[in-house]
Short mmCIF file of C-alpha atoms and ligand atoms in Angstrom, two decimals:
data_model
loop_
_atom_site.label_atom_id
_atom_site.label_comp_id
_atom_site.label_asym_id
_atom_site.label_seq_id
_atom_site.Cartn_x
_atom_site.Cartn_y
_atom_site.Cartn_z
CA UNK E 22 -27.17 11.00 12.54
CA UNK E 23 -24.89 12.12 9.74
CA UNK E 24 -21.92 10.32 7.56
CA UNK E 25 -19.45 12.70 6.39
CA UNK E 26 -17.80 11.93 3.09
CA UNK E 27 -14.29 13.26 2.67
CA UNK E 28 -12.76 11.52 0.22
CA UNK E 29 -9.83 13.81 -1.56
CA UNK E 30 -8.66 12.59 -4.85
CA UNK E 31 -11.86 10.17 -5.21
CA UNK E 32 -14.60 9.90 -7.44
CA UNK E 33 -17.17 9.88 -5.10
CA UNK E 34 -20.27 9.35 -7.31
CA UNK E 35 -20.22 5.38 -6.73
CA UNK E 36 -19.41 6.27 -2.92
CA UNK E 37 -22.58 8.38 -2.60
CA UNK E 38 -24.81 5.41 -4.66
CA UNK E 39 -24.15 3.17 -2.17
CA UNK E 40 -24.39 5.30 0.72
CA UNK E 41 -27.27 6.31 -0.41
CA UNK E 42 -29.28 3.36 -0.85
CA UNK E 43 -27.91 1.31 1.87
CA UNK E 44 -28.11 4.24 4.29
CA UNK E 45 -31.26 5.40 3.96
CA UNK E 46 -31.56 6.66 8.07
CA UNK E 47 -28.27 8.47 7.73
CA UNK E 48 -27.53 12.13 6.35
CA UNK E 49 -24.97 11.90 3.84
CA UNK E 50 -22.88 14.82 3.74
CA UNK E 51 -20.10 15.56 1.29
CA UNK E 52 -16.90 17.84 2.97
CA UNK E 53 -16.28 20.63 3.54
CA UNK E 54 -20.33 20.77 4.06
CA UNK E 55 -20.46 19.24 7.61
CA UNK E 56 -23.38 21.09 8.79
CA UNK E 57 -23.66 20.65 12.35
CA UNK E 58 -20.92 18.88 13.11
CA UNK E 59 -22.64 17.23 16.50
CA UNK E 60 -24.07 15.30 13.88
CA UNK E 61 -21.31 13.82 12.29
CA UNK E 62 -20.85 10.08 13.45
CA UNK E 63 -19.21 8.47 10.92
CA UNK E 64 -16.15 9.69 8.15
CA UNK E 65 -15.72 7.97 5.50
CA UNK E 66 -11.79 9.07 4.90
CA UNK E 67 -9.00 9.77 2.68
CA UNK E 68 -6.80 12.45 3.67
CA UNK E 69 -9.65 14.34 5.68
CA UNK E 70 -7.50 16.97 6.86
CA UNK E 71 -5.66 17.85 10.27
CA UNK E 72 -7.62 19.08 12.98
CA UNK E 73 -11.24 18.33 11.74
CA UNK E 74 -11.91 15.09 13.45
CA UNK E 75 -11.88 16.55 16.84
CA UNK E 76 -14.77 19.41 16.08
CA UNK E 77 -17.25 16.25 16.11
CA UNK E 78 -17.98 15.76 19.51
CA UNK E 79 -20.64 12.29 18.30
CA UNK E 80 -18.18 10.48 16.34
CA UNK E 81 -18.49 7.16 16.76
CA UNK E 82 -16.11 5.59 14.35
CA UNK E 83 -13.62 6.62 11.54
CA UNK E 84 -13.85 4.43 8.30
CA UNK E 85 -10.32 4.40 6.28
CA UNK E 86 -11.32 4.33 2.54
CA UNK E 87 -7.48 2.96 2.99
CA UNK E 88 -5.99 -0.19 4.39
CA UNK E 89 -3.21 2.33 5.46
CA UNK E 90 -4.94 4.20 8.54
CA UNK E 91 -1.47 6.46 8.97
CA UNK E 92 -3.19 9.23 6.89
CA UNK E 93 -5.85 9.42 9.89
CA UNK E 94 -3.31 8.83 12.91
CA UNK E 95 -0.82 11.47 11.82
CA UNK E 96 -3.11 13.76 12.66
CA UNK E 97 -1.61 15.71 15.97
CA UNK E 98 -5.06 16.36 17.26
CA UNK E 99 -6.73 12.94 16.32
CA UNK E 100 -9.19 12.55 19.56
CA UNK E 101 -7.90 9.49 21.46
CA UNK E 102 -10.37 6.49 21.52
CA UNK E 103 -12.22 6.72 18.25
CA UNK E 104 -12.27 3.70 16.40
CA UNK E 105 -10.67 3.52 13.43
CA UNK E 106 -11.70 0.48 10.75
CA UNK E 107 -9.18 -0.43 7.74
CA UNK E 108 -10.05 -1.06 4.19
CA UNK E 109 -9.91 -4.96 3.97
CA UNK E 110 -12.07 -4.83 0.59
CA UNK E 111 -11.25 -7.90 -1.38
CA UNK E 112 -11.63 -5.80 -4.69
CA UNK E 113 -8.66 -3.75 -3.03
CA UNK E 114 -6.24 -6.46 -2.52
CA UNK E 115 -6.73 -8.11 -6.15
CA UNK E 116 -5.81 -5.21 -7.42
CA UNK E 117 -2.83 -4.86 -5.72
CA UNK E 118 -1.68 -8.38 -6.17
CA UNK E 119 -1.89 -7.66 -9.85
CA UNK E 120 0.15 -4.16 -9.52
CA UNK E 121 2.48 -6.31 -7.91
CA UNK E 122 2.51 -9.04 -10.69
CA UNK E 123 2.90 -6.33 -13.45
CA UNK E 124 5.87 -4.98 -12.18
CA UNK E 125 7.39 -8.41 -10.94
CA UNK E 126 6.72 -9.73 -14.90
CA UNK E 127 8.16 -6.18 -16.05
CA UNK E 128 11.39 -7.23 -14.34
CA UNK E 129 11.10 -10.79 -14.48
CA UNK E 130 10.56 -10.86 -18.24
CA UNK E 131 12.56 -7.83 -18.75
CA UNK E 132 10.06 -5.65 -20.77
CA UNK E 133 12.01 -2.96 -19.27
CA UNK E 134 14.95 -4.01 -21.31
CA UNK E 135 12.87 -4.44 -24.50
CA UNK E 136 11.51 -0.38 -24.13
CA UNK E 137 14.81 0.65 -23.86
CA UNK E 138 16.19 -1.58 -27.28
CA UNK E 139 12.79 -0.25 -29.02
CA UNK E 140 13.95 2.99 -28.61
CA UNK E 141 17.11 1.80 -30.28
CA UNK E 142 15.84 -0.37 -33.01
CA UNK E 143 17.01 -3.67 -31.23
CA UNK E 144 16.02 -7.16 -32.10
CA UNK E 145 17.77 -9.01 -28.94
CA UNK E 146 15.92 -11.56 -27.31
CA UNK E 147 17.01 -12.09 -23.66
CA UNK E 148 18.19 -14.96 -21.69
CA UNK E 149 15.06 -17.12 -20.32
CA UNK E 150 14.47 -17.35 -16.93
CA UNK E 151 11.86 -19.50 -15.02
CA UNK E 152 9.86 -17.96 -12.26
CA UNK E 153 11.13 -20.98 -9.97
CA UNK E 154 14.61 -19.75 -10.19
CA UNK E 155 13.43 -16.06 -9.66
CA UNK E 156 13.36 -14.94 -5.56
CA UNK E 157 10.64 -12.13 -4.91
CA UNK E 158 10.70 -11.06 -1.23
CA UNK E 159 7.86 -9.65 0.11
CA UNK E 160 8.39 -7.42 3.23
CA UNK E 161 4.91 -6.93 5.16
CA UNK E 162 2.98 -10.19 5.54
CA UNK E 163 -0.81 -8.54 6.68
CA UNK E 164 -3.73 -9.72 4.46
CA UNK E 165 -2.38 -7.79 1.45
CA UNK E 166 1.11 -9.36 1.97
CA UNK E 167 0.48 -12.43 2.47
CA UNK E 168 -2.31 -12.43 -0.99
CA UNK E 169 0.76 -11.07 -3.13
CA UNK E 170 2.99 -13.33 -1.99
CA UNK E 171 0.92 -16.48 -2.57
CA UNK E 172 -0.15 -15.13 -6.09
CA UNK E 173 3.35 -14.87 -6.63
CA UNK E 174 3.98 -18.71 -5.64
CA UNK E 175 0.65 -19.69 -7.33
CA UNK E 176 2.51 -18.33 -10.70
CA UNK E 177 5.60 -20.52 -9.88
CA UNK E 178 7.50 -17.77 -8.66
CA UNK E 179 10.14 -18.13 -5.66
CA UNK E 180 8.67 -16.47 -2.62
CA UNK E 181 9.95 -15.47 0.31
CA UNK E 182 8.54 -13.18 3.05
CA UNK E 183 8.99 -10.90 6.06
CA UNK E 184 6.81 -9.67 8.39
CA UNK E 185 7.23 -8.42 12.11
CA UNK E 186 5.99 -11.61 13.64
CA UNK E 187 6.37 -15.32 13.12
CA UNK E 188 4.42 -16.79 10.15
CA UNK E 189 4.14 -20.67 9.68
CA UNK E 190 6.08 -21.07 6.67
CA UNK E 191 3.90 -22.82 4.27
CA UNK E 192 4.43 -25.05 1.47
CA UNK E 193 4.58 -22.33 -1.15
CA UNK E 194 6.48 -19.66 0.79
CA UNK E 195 9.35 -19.29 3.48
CA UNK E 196 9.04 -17.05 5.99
CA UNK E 197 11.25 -15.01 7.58
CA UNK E 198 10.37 -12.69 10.69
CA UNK E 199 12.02 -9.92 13.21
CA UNK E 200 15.22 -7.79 13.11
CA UNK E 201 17.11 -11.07 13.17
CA UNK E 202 15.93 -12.58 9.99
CA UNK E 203 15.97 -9.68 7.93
CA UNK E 204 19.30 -9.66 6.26
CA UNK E 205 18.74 -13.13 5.83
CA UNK E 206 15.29 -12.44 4.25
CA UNK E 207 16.84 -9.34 2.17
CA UNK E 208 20.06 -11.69 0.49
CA UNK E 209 17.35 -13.90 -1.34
CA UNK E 210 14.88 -10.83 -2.08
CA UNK E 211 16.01 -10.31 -6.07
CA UNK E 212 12.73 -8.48 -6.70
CA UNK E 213 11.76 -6.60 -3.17
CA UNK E 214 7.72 -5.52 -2.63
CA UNK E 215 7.23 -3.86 0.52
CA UNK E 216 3.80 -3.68 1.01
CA UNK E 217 4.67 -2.77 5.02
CA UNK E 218 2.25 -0.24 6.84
CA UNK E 219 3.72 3.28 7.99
CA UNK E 220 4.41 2.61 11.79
CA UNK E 221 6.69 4.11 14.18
CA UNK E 222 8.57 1.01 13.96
CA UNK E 223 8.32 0.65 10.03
CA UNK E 224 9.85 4.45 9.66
CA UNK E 225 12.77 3.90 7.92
CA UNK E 226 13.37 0.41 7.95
CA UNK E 227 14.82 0.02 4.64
CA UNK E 228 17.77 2.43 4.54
CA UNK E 229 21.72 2.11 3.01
CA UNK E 230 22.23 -0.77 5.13
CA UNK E 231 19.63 -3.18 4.07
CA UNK E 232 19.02 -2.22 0.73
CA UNK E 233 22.67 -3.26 0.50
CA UNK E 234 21.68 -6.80 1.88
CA UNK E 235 19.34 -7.13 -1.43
CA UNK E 236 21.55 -8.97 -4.33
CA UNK E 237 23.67 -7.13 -6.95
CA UNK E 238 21.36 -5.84 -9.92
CA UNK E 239 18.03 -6.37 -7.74
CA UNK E 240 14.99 -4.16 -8.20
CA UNK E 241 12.25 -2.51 -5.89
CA UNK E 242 8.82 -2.15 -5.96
CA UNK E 243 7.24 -0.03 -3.50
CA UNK E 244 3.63 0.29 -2.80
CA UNK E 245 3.32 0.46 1.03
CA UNK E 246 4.08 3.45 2.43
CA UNK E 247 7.01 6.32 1.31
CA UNK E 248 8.97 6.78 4.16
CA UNK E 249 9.28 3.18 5.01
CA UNK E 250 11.94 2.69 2.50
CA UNK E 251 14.45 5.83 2.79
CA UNK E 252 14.30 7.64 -0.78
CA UNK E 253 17.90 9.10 -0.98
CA UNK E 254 19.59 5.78 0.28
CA UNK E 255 17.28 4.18 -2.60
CA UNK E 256 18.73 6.73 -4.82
CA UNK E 257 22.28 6.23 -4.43
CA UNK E 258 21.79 2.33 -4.34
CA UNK E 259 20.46 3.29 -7.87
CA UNK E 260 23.33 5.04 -8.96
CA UNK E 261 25.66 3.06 -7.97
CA UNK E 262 23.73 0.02 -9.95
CA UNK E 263 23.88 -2.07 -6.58
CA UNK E 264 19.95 -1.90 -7.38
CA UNK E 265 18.88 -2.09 -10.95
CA UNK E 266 15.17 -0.45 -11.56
CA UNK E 267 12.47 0.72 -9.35
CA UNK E 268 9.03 1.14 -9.25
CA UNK E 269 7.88 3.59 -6.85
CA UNK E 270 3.89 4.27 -5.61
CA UNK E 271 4.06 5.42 -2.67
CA UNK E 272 6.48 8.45 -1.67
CA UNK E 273 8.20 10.49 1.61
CA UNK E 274 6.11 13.50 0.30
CA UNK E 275 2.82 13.42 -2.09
CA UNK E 276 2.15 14.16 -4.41
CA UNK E 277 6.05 13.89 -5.59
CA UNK E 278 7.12 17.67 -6.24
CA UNK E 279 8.51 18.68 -8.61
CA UNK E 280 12.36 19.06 -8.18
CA UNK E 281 12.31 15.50 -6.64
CA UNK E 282 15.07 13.54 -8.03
CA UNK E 283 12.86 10.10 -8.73
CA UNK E 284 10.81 12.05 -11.40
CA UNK E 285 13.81 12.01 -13.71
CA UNK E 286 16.28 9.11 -13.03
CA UNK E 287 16.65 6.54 -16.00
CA UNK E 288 16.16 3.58 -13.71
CA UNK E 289 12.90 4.94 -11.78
CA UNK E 290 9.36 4.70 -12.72
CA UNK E 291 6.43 6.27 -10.80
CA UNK E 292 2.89 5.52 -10.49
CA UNK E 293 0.84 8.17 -8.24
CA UNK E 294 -0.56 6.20 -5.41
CA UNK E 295 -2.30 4.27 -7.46
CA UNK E 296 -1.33 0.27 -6.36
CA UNK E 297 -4.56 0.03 -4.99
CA UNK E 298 -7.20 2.22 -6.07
CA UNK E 299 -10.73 1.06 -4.19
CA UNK E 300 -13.21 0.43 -6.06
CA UNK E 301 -15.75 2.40 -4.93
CA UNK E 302 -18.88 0.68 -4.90
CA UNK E 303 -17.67 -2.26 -3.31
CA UNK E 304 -15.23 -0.67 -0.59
CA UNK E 305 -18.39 1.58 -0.27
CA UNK E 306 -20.18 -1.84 0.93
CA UNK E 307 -17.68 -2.32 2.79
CA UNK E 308 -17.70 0.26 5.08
CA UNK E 309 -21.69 0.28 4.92
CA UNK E 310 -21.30 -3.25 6.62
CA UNK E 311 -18.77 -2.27 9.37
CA UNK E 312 -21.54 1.00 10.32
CA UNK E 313 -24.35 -1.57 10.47
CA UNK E 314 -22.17 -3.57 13.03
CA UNK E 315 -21.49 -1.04 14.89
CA UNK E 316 -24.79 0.59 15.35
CA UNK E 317 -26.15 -2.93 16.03
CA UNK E 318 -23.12 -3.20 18.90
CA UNK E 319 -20.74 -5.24 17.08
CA UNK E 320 -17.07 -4.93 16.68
CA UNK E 321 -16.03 -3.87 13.16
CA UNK E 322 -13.59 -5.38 11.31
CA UNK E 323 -10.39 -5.10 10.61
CA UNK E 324 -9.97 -2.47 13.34
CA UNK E 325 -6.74 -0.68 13.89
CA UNK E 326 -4.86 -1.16 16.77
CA UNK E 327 -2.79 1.53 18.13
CA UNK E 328 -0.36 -0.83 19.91
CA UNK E 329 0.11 -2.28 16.61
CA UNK E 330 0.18 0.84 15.50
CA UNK E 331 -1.80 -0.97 11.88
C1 GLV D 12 -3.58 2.86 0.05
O1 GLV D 12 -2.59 3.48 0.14
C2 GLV D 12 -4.13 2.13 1.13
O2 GLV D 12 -3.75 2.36 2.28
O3 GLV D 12 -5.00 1.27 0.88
#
């Protein structure tokens, strides 16, 4: 019985510790050395590539170091059936509820204004404005959503959200849900954070039409998925100045090439999928726990759902 590690763009050291010692049954193997691959039965994955998970004929689950599982369902020859578990590490979602609190603060406080008057040898304090009378919207209302958005209210921020389904609007935050309520949803949203997973019915949900639903001189911060919100609508929204700044992690194509626009555009700044790095040894738990269920014939947790398609 064999785990394969394929973890691209990872350190894997603090993977392999925990495997390791947790695992001590289990073959650890580290991609491309699969070995026999009737003995793979677990993945650990990011970006494993196309085509690979159907040469294991014993898999018995795929384990997203991801809570985004699309990099493992976009593959054309995924074998149908396989369970695939999601990254719910708490480590992971802290880190992307401060990501998101950076940014909102960069806006919010407008630090972005004070790099650009530092370059020009400007003493001009801005105009004060409390987080109460600041509106972030947050589009995507899963575990990680719903954590950014009450940070965001816990600081005294505004909050709104929008998710696919109804939400009990709490105390803190008003919800807003389905095609319906979007607009609605989008006229408050002065700082947007979609944090929505890559679905076929997330695929360009954001285009011209509803980015120009946001407010005059809003911003956007992106750290779901790239080809949620539609980059060359973004772009001209830019331009025109309907949209004021963005911050971008997540992109149609990565990493970003080269003679992408976004690299250069004075209003854009890019991070390289970075808003929520795991932290290995404890997402490495993580996943150790979920393989223990399973081999003792429990469900793991949080599994995807392909009707869901998250
Ligand atoms: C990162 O992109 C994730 O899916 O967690």
């Amino acid at each position: 019985m064999a785990l394969l590690v394929s973890l691209t763009d990872t350190d894997i050291a603090p993977w392999l510790k925990v495997f390791q010692t947790e695992l001590s049954g289990m073959d650890i193997r580290i991609y491309p050395d699969v070995g026999d691959p009737c003995d793979i039965e677990y993945v650990a994955a990011w970006q494993h590539p196309f085509s690979e998970y159907k040469k294991y004929p014993n898999l018995k689950a795929i384990l997203s170091l991801g809570a985004g599982v699309d990099h493992i369902t976009k593959d054309p020859e995924l074998p149908s059936g396989i369970p695939i578990v999601r990254m719910a590490d708490n480590a992971l979602t802290r880190d992307m509820c401060l990501y998101a609190l950076h940014w909102v603060l960069h806006f919010h406080s407008d630090y972005y204004r004070y790099a650009q008057q530092q370059s020009n040898k400007q003493w001009l304090p801005q105009d004060f404005v409390s987080p109460r009378d600041r509106t972030i919207g947050v589009m995507g209302l899963g575990n990680i959503g719903k954590q950014i958005a009450e940070s965001l209210a816990t600081q005294g921020f505004n909050v709104v959200g929008w998710g696919a389904s109804e939400k009990q609007t709490t105390g803190l935050i008003e919800y807003f849900h389905g095609k319906e309520q979007m607009n609605a949803f989008l006229n408050k949203a002065e700082i947007l954070i979609n944090v929505l997973p890559l679905t076929d019915a997330t695929r360009n949900r954001v285009t011209e039409s509803e980015l120009r639903q946001l407010p005059q001189g809003s911003f956007v911060i992106n750290m779901g998925r790239g080809c949620i919100v539609n980059e060359s609508d973004l772009l001209s929204l830019l331009n025109s100045g309907h949209i004021a700044a963005a911050v971008l992690d997540v992109f149609d194509i990565e990493p970003l090439p080269d003679d992408n626009p976004l690299w250069s555009h004075p209003s854009v700044t890019i991070t390289p999928h970075i808003a929520g790095q795991s932290d290995g040894e404890t997402a490495a738990m993580f996943m150790v726990d979920n393989i223990r269920r399973i081999e003792h014939g429990e469900a793991p947790f949080p599994l995807y759902d392909p009707v869901l398609g998250y």
